[in-house]
Short mmCIF file of C-alpha atoms and ligand atoms in Angstrom, two decimals:
data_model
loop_
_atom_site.label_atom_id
_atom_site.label_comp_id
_atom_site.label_asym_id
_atom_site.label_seq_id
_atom_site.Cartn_x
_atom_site.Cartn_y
_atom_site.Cartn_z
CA UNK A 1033 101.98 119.09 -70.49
CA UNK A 1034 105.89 118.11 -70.76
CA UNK A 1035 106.89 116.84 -67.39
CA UNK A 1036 108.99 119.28 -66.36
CA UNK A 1037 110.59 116.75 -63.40
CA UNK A 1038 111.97 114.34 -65.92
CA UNK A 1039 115.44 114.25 -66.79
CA UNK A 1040 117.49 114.90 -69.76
CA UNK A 1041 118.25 110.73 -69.91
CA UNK A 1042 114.63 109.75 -69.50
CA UNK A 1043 113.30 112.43 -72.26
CA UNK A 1044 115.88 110.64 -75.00
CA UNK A 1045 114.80 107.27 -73.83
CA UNK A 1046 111.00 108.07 -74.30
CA UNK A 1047 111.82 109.50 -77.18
CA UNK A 1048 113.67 106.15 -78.43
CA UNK A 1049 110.42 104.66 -77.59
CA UNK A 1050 108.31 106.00 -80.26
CA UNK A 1051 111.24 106.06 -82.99
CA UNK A 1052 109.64 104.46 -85.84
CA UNK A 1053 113.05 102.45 -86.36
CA UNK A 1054 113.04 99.08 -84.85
CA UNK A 1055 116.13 99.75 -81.61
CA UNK A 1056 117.69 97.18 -79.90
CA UNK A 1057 119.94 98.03 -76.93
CA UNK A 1058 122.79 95.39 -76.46
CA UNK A 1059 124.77 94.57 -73.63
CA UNK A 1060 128.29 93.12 -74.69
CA UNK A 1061 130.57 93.47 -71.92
CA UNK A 1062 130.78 89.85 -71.08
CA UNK A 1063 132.23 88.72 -74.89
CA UNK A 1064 133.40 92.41 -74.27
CA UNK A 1065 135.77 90.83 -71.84
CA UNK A 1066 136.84 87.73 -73.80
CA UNK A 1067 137.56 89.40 -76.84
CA UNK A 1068 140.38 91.54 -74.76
CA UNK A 1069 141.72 87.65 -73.56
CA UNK A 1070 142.33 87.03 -77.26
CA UNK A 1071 143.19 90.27 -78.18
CA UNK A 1072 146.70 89.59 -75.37
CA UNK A 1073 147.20 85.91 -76.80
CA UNK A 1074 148.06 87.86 -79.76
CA UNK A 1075 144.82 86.87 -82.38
CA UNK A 1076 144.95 89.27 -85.30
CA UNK A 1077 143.13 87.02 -88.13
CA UNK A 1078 139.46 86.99 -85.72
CA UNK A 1079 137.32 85.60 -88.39
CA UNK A 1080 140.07 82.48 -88.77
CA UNK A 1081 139.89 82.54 -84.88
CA UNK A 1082 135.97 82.09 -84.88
CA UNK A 1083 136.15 80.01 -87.96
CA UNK A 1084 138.34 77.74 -86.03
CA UNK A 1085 136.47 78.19 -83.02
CA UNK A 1086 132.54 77.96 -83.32
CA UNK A 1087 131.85 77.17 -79.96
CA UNK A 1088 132.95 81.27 -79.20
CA UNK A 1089 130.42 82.36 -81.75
CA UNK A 1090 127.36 80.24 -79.75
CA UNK A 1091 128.35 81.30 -76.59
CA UNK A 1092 128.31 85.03 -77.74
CA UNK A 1093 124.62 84.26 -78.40
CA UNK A 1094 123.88 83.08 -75.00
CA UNK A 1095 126.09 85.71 -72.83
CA UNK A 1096 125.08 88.65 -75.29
CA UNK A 1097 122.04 90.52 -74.25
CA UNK A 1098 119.53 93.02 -74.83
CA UNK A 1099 118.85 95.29 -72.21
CA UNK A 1100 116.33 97.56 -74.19
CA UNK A 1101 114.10 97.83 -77.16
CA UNK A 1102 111.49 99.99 -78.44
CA UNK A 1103 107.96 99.96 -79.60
CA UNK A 1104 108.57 99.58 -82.86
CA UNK A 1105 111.21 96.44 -82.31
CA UNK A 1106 108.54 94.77 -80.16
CA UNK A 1107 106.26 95.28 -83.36
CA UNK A 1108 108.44 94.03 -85.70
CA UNK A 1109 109.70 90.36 -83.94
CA UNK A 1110 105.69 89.74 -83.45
CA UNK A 1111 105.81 89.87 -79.96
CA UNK A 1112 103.74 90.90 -76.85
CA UNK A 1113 105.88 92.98 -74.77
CA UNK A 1114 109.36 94.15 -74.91
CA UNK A 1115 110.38 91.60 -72.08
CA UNK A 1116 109.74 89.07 -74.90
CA UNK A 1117 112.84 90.86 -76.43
CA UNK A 1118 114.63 91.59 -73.91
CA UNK A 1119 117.21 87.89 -73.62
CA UNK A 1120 120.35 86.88 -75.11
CA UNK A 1121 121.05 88.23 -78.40
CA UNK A 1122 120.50 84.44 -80.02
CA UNK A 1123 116.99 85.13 -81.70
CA UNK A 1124 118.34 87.44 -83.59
CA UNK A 1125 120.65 85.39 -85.79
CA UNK A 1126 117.80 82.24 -86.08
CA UNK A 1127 117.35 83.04 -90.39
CA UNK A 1128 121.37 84.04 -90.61
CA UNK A 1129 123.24 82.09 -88.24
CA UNK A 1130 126.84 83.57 -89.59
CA UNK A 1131 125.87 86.90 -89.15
CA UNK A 1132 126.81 86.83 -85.55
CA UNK A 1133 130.44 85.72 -86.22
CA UNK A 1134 130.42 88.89 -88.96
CA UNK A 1135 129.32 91.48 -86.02
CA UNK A 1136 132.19 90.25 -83.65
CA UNK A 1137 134.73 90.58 -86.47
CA UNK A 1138 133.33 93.85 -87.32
CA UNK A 1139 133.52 94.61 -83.48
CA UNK A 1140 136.96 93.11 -82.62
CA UNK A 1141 138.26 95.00 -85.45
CA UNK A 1142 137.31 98.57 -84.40
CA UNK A 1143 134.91 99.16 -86.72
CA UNK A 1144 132.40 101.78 -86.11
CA UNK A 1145 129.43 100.24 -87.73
CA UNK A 1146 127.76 97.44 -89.47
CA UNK A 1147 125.48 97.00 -91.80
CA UNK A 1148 124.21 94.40 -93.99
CA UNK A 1149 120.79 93.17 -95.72
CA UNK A 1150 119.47 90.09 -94.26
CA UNK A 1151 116.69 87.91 -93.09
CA UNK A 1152 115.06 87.89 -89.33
CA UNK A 1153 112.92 85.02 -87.87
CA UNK A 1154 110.09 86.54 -86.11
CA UNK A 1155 108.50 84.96 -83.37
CA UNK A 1156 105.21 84.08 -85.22
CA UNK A 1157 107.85 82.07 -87.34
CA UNK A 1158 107.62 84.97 -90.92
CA UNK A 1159 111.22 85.29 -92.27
CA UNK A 1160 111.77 89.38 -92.71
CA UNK A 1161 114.08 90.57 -95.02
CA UNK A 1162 115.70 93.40 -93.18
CA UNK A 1163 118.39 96.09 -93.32
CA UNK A 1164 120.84 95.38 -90.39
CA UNK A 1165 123.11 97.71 -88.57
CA UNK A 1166 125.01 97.48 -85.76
CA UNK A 1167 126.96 100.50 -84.27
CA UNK A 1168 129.19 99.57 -81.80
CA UNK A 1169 130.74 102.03 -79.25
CA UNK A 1170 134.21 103.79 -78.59
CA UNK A 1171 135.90 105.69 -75.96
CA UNK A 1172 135.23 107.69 -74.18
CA UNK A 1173 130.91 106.44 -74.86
CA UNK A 1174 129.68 103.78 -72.44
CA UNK A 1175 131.21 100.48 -73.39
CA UNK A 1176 128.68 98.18 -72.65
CA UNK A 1177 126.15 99.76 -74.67
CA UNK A 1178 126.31 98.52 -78.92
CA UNK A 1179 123.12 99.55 -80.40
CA UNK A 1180 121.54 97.69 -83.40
CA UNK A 1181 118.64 99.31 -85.34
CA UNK A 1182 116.57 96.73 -87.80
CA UNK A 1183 114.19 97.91 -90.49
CA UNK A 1184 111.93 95.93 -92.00
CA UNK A 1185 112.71 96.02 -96.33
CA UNK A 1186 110.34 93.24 -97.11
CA UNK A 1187 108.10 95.91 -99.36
CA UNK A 1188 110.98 97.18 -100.93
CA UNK A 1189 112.91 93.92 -101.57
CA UNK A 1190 108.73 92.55 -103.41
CA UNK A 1191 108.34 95.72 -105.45
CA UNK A 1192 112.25 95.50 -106.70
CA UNK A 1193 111.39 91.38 -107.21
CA UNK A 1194 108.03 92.64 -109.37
CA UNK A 1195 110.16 95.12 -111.02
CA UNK A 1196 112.24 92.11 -112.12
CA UNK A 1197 109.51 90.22 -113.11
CA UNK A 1198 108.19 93.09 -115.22
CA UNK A 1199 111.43 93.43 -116.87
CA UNK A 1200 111.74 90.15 -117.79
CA UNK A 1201 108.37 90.07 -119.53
CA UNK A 1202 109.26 93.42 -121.18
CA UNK A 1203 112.30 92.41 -122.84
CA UNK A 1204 110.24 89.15 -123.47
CA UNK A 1205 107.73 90.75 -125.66
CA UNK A 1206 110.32 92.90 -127.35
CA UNK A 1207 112.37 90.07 -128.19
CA UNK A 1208 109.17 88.99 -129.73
CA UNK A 1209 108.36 92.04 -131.70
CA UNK A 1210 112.23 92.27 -132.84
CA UNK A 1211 111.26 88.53 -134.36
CA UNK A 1212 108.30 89.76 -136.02
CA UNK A 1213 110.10 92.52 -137.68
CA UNK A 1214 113.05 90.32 -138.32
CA UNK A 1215 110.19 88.01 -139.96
CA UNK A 1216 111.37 88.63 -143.63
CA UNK A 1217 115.43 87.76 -143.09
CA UNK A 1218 114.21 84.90 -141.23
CA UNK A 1219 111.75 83.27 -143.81
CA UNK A 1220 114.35 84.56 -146.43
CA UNK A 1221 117.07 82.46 -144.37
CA UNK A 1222 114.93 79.52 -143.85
CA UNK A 1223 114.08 78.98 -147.00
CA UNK A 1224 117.65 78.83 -149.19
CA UNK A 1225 118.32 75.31 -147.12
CA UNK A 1226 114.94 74.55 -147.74
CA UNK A 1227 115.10 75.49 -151.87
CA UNK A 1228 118.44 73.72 -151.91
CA UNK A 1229 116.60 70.41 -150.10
CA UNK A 1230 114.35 70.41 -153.14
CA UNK A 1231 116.59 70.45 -155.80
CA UNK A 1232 119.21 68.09 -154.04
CA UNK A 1233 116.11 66.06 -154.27
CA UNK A 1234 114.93 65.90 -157.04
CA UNK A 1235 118.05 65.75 -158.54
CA UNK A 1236 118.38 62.39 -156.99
CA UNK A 1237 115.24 61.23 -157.85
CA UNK A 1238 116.34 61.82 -161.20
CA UNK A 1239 119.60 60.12 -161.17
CA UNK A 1240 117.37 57.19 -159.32
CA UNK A 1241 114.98 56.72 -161.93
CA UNK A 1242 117.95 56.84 -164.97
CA UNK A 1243 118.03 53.56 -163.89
CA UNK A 1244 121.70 53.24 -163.97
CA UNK A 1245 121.69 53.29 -160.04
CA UNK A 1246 124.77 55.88 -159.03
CA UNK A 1247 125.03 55.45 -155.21
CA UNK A 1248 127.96 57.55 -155.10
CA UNK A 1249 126.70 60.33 -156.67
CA UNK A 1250 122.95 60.25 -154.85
CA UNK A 1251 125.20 59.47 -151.55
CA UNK A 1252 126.43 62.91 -152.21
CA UNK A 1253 123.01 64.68 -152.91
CA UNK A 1254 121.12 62.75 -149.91
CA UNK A 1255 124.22 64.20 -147.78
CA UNK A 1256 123.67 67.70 -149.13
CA UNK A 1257 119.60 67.61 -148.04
CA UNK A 1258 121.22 66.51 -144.70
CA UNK A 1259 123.51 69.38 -144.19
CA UNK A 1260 120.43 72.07 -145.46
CA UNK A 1261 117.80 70.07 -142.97
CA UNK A 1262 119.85 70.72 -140.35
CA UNK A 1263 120.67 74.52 -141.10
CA UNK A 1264 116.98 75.07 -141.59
CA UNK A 1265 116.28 73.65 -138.10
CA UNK A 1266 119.22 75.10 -136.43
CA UNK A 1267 117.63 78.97 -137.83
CA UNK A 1268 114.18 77.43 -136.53
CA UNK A 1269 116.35 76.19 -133.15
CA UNK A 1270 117.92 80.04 -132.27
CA UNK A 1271 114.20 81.62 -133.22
CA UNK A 1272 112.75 79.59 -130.14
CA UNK A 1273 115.48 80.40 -128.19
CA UNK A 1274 114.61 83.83 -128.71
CA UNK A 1275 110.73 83.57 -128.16
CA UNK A 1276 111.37 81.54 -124.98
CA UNK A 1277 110.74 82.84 -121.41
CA UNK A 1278 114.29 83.01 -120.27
CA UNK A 1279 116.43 83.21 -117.43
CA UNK A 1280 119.86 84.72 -117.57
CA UNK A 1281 122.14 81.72 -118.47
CA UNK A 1282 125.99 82.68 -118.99
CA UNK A 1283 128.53 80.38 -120.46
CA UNK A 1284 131.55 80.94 -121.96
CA UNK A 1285 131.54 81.41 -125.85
CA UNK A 1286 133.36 82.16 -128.70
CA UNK A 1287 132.19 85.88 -128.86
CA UNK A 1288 133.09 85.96 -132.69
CA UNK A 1289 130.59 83.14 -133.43
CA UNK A 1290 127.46 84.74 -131.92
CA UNK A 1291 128.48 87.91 -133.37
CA UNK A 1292 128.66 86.67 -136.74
CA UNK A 1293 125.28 84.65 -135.71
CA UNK A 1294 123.34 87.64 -134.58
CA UNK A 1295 124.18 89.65 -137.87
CA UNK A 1296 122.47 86.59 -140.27
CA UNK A 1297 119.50 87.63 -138.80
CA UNK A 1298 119.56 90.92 -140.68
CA UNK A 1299 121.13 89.66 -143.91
CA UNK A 1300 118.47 89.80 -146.18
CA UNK A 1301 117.35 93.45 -144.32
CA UNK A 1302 121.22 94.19 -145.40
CA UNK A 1303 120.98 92.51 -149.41
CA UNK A 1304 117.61 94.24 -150.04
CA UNK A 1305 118.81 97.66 -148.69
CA UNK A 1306 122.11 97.91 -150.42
CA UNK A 1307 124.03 98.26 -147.50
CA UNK A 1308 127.70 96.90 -146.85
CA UNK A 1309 128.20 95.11 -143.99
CA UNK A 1310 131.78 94.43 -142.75
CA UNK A 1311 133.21 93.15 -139.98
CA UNK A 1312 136.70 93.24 -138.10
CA UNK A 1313 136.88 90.78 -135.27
CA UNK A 1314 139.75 90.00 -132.73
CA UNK A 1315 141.60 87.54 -134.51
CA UNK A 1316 142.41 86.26 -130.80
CA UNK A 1317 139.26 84.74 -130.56
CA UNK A 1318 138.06 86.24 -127.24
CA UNK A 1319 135.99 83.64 -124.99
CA UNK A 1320 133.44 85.53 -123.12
CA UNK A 1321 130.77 84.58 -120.43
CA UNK A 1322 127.77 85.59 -121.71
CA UNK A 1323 123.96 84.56 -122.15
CA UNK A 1324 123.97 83.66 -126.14
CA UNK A 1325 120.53 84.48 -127.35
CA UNK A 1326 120.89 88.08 -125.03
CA UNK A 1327 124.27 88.88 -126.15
CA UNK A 1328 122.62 88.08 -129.73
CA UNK A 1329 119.99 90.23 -129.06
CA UNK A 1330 122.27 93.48 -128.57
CA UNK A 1331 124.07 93.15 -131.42
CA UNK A 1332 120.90 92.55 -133.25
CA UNK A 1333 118.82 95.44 -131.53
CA UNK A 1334 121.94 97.93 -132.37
CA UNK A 1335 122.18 96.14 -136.22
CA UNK A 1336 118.21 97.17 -136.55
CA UNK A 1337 118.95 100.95 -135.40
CA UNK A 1338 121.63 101.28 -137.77
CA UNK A 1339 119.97 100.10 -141.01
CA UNK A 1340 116.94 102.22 -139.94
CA UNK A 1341 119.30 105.34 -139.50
CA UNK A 1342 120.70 104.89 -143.10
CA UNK A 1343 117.37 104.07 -144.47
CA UNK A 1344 116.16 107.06 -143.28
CA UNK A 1345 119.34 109.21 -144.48
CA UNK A 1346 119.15 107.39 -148.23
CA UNK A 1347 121.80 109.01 -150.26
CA UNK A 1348 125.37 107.69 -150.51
CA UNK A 1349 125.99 104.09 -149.98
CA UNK A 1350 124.82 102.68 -146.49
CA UNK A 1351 127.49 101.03 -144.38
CA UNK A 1352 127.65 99.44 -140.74
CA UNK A 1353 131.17 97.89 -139.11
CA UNK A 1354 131.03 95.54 -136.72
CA UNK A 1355 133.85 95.00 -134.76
CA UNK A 1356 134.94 92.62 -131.48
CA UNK A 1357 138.38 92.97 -129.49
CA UNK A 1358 139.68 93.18 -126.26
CA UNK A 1359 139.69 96.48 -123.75
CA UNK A 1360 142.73 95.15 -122.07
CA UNK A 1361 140.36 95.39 -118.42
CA UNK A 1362 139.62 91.96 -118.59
CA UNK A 1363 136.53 92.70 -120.89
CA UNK A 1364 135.78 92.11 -124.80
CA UNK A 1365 134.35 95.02 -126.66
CA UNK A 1366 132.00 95.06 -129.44
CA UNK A 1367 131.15 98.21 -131.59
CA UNK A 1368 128.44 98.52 -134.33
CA UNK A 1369 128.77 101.80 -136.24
CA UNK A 1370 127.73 102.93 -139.01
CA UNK A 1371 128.27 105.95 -141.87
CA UNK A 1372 123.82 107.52 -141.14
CA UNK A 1373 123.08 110.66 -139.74
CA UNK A 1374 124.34 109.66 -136.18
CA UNK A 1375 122.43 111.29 -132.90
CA UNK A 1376 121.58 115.00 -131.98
CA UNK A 1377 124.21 115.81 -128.86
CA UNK A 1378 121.43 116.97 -126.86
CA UNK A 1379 120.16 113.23 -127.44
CA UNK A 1380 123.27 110.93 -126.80
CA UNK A 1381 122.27 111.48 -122.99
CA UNK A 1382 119.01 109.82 -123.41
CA UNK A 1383 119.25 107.30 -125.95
CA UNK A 1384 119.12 104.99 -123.54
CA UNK A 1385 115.70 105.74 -121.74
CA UNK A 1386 113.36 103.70 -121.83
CA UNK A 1387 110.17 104.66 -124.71
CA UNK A 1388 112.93 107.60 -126.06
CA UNK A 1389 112.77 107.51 -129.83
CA UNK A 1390 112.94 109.75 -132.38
CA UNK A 1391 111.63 107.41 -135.03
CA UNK A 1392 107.82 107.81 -136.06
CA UNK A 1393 107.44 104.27 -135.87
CA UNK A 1394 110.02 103.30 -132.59
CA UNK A 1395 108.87 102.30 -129.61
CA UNK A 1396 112.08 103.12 -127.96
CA UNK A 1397 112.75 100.24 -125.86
CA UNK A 1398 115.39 98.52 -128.17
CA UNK A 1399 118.67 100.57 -126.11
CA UNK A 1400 117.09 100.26 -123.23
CA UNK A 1401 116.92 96.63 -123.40
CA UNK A 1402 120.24 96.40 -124.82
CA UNK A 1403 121.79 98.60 -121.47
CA UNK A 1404 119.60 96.13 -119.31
CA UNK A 1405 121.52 93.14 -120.64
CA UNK A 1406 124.52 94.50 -120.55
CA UNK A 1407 124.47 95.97 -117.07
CA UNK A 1408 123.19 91.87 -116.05
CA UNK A 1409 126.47 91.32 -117.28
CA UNK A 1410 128.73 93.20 -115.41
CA UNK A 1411 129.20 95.26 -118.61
CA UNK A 1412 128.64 98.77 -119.75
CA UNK A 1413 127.32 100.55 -123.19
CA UNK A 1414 128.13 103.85 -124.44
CA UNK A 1415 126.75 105.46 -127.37
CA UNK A 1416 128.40 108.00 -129.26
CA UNK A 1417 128.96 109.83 -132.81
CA UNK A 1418 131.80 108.93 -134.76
CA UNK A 1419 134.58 111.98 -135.78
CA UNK A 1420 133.58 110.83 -139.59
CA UNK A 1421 129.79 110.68 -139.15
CA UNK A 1422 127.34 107.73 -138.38
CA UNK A 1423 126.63 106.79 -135.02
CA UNK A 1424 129.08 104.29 -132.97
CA UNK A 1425 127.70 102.02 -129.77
CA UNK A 1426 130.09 99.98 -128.34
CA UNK A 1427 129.13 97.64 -125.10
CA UNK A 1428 131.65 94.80 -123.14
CA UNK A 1429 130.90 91.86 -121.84
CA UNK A 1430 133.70 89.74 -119.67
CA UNK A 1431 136.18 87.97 -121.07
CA UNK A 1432 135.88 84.00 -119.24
CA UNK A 1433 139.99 84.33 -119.05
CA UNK A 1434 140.68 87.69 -118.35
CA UNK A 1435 144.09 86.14 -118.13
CA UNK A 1436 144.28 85.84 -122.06
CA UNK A 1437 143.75 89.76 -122.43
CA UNK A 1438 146.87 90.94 -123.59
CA UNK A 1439 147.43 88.41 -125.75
CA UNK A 1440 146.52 90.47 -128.72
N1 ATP B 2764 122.51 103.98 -135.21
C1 ATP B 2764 121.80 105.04 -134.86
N2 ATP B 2764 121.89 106.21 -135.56
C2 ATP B 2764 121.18 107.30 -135.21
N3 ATP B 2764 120.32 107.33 -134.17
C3 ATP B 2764 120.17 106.23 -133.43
C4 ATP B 2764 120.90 105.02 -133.74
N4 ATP B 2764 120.56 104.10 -132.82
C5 ATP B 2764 119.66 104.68 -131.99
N5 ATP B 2764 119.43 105.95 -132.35
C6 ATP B 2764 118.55 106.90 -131.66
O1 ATP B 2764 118.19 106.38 -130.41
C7 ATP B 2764 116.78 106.29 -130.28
C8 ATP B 2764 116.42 105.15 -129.36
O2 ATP B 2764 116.74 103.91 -129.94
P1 ATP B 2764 115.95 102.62 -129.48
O3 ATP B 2764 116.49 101.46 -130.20
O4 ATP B 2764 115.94 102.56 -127.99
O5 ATP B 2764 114.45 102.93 -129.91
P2 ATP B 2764 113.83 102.94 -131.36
O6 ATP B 2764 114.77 102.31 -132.32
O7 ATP B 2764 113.42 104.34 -131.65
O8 ATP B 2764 112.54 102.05 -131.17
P3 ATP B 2764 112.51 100.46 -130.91
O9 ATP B 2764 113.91 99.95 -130.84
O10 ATP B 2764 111.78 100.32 -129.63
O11 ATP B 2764 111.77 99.91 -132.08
C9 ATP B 2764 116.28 106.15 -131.70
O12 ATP B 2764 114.94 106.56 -131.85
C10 ATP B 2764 117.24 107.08 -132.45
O13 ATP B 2764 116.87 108.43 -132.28
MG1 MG B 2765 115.63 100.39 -131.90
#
């Protein structure tokens, strides 16, 4: 039975009890009080103030308190009771000591709420990552009454973290199947330095055994094996990179160089398929802040798409531009298109889906690796049929001087 002698106040507040959101009542009027003082002496920059003044921010903590809280706060600060609770406002900032100083700015300047993700210390000592917001009141409400709801996102923030994780693997293992079908440009590529180490070698041997001892001219071969050893190992090098378990590591880099890099990994694809590949890059040479090997893999995942979708069209002579410049937004741009049968409308929407393919063979995940990547770097990637024919993708990445842009 509803108890029918209750009033209107104490129905809400029971109520508030049994919200499954964590509620803290506040009562600010003391800082309340102080923060009108400043507000006469004239203080309009308040986070310089508090900055400059630290000892206001701890004091807040002490003269700040909670007159209320519900079940579900009790539950999630691991306490016994709500009295535990129910104390200055100081054990709530123990994981993210500035983020009192942030709610008095927010307050001082008339802001109507707050909210920010952050971490709690509960009282059985677990850090909580938590969703924090603050709502502070205005005329004609009651003054002295800020309310601050905390909910707990610790299962959220693990399954995002696993999501990362899972990601990470995924483009892992692609990266690995992209080698494996990259396998015959590779070997191809590895083995010209390693043909021309041979013969530079036994050509020396030959001049060695004449007799007639030319140091000069076996100087020049032993250099030559030199320069091939080291392009053979350099190939061998960037394949590990791109096997490796990897972090996201951005540097800046001349974007025209890994371009150029990325695209000797489908030469031979390109030689044995009759297909012309040309290129137009910025002559500005853009510096961009990238990760090398994923930038590399873009440009290589969009390189394999386009040689399958003229393999698959046959007919006239294949061809696939690559071009870098700048967007004049403080990003570089770089566009792979080529002359194949380009993409169904109804399909330029999901291109980019993961495990969407059209291809008996595809997977589907190359694009949606590629838009990963980019997105990691601030950039975006479009997809899109050129007015000629062929399909066009073109993707940015930052510029490390966005300064330079309009230099070309
Ligand atoms: N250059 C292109 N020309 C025409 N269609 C393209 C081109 N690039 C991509 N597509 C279309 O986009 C789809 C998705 O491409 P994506 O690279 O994600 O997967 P996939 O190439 O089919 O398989 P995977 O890359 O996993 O081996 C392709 O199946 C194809 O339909
Ligand atoms: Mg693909």
């Amino acid at each position: 039975m509803p108890d029918r002698t209750a009033t209107g106040e104490e129905k809400y507040r029971s109520l508030i009890q049994h919200l499954p959101t964590a509620l803290w009542q506040v009562d600010s009027r003391r800082t309340g009080a102080v923060m009108d003082l400043i507000r006469v002496e004239g203080v309009r920059d308040i986070a310089a103030f508090l900055d400059a003044n630290p000892d206001f921010v701890e004091n807040a903590k002490d003269t700040v308190v909670v007159s209320e809280v519900n079940i579900a706060a009790v539950a999630l600060f691991r306490a016994k009771r709500p009295n535990d609770l129910i104390r200055p406002v100081r054990y709530l900032f123990e994981a993210d000591p500035d983020l009192a100083k942030r709610v008095m700015v927010a307050h001082y300047n008339g802001e109507r709420n707050l909210i920010e993700e952050t971490r709690m210390l509960a009282f059985d000592g677990t850090v909580i990552d938590v969703r924090f917001s603050v709502t502070f009141p205005r005329p004609p409400e009651q003054l002295d009454t800020t309310f601050i709801s905390i909910q707990d996102i610790s299962p959220r923030l693990n399954t995002e973290r696993q999501l990362r994780k899972l990601q990470a693997d995924f483009a892992r293992a692609a990266r690995i199947a992209t080698l494996g079908e990259l396998a015959t440009s590779i070997a191809h590529e590895i083995s010209q330095p390693l043909t021309a180490i041979v013969s530079n070698g036994e050509a020396s041997l030959r001049w060695l055994a004449r007799g007639d001892h030319d140091c000069e001219k076996v100087a020049q071969l032993t250099s030559k094996i030199v320069t091939n050893a080291r392009r053979a190992s350099d190939i061998i090098q960037r394949m590990r990179g791109m096997a490796a378990k990897h972090e996201l590591e951005r540097h800046p880099l001349d974007l025209n160089d890994a371009v150029q890099e990325a695209m000797m990994f489908i030469g031979h694809d390109v030689e044995s398929k009759t297909i012309v590949l040309t290129t137009a890059f910025d002559a500005g040479r853009p510096t961009v802040v990238a990760d090398r090997v994923q930038l590399q893999q873009v440009v290589i995942n969009l390189l394999i798409n386009s040689v399958q979708a003229l393999v698959r069209r046959g007919g006239e002579c294949g061809r696939i531009e690559v071009r870098t410049s700048r967007d004049g937004g403080g990003f570089a741009s770089i566009s792979v298109g080529d002359n194949g049968p380009g993409i169904a409308e109804a399909d330029l929407e999901r291109v980019f889906d993961s495990f969407f393919s059209t291809k008996e063979s595809g997977l589907g995940v190359g694009l949606a690796i590629c838009q990963t990547i980019v997105a990691a770097h601030g950039g975006e990637i479009r997809a899109a049929n050129r007015p000629q024919g062929g399909a066009q993708f073109v993707f940015t990445v930052p510029l490390a001087d966005p300064g330079l842009d309009q230099a070309s």
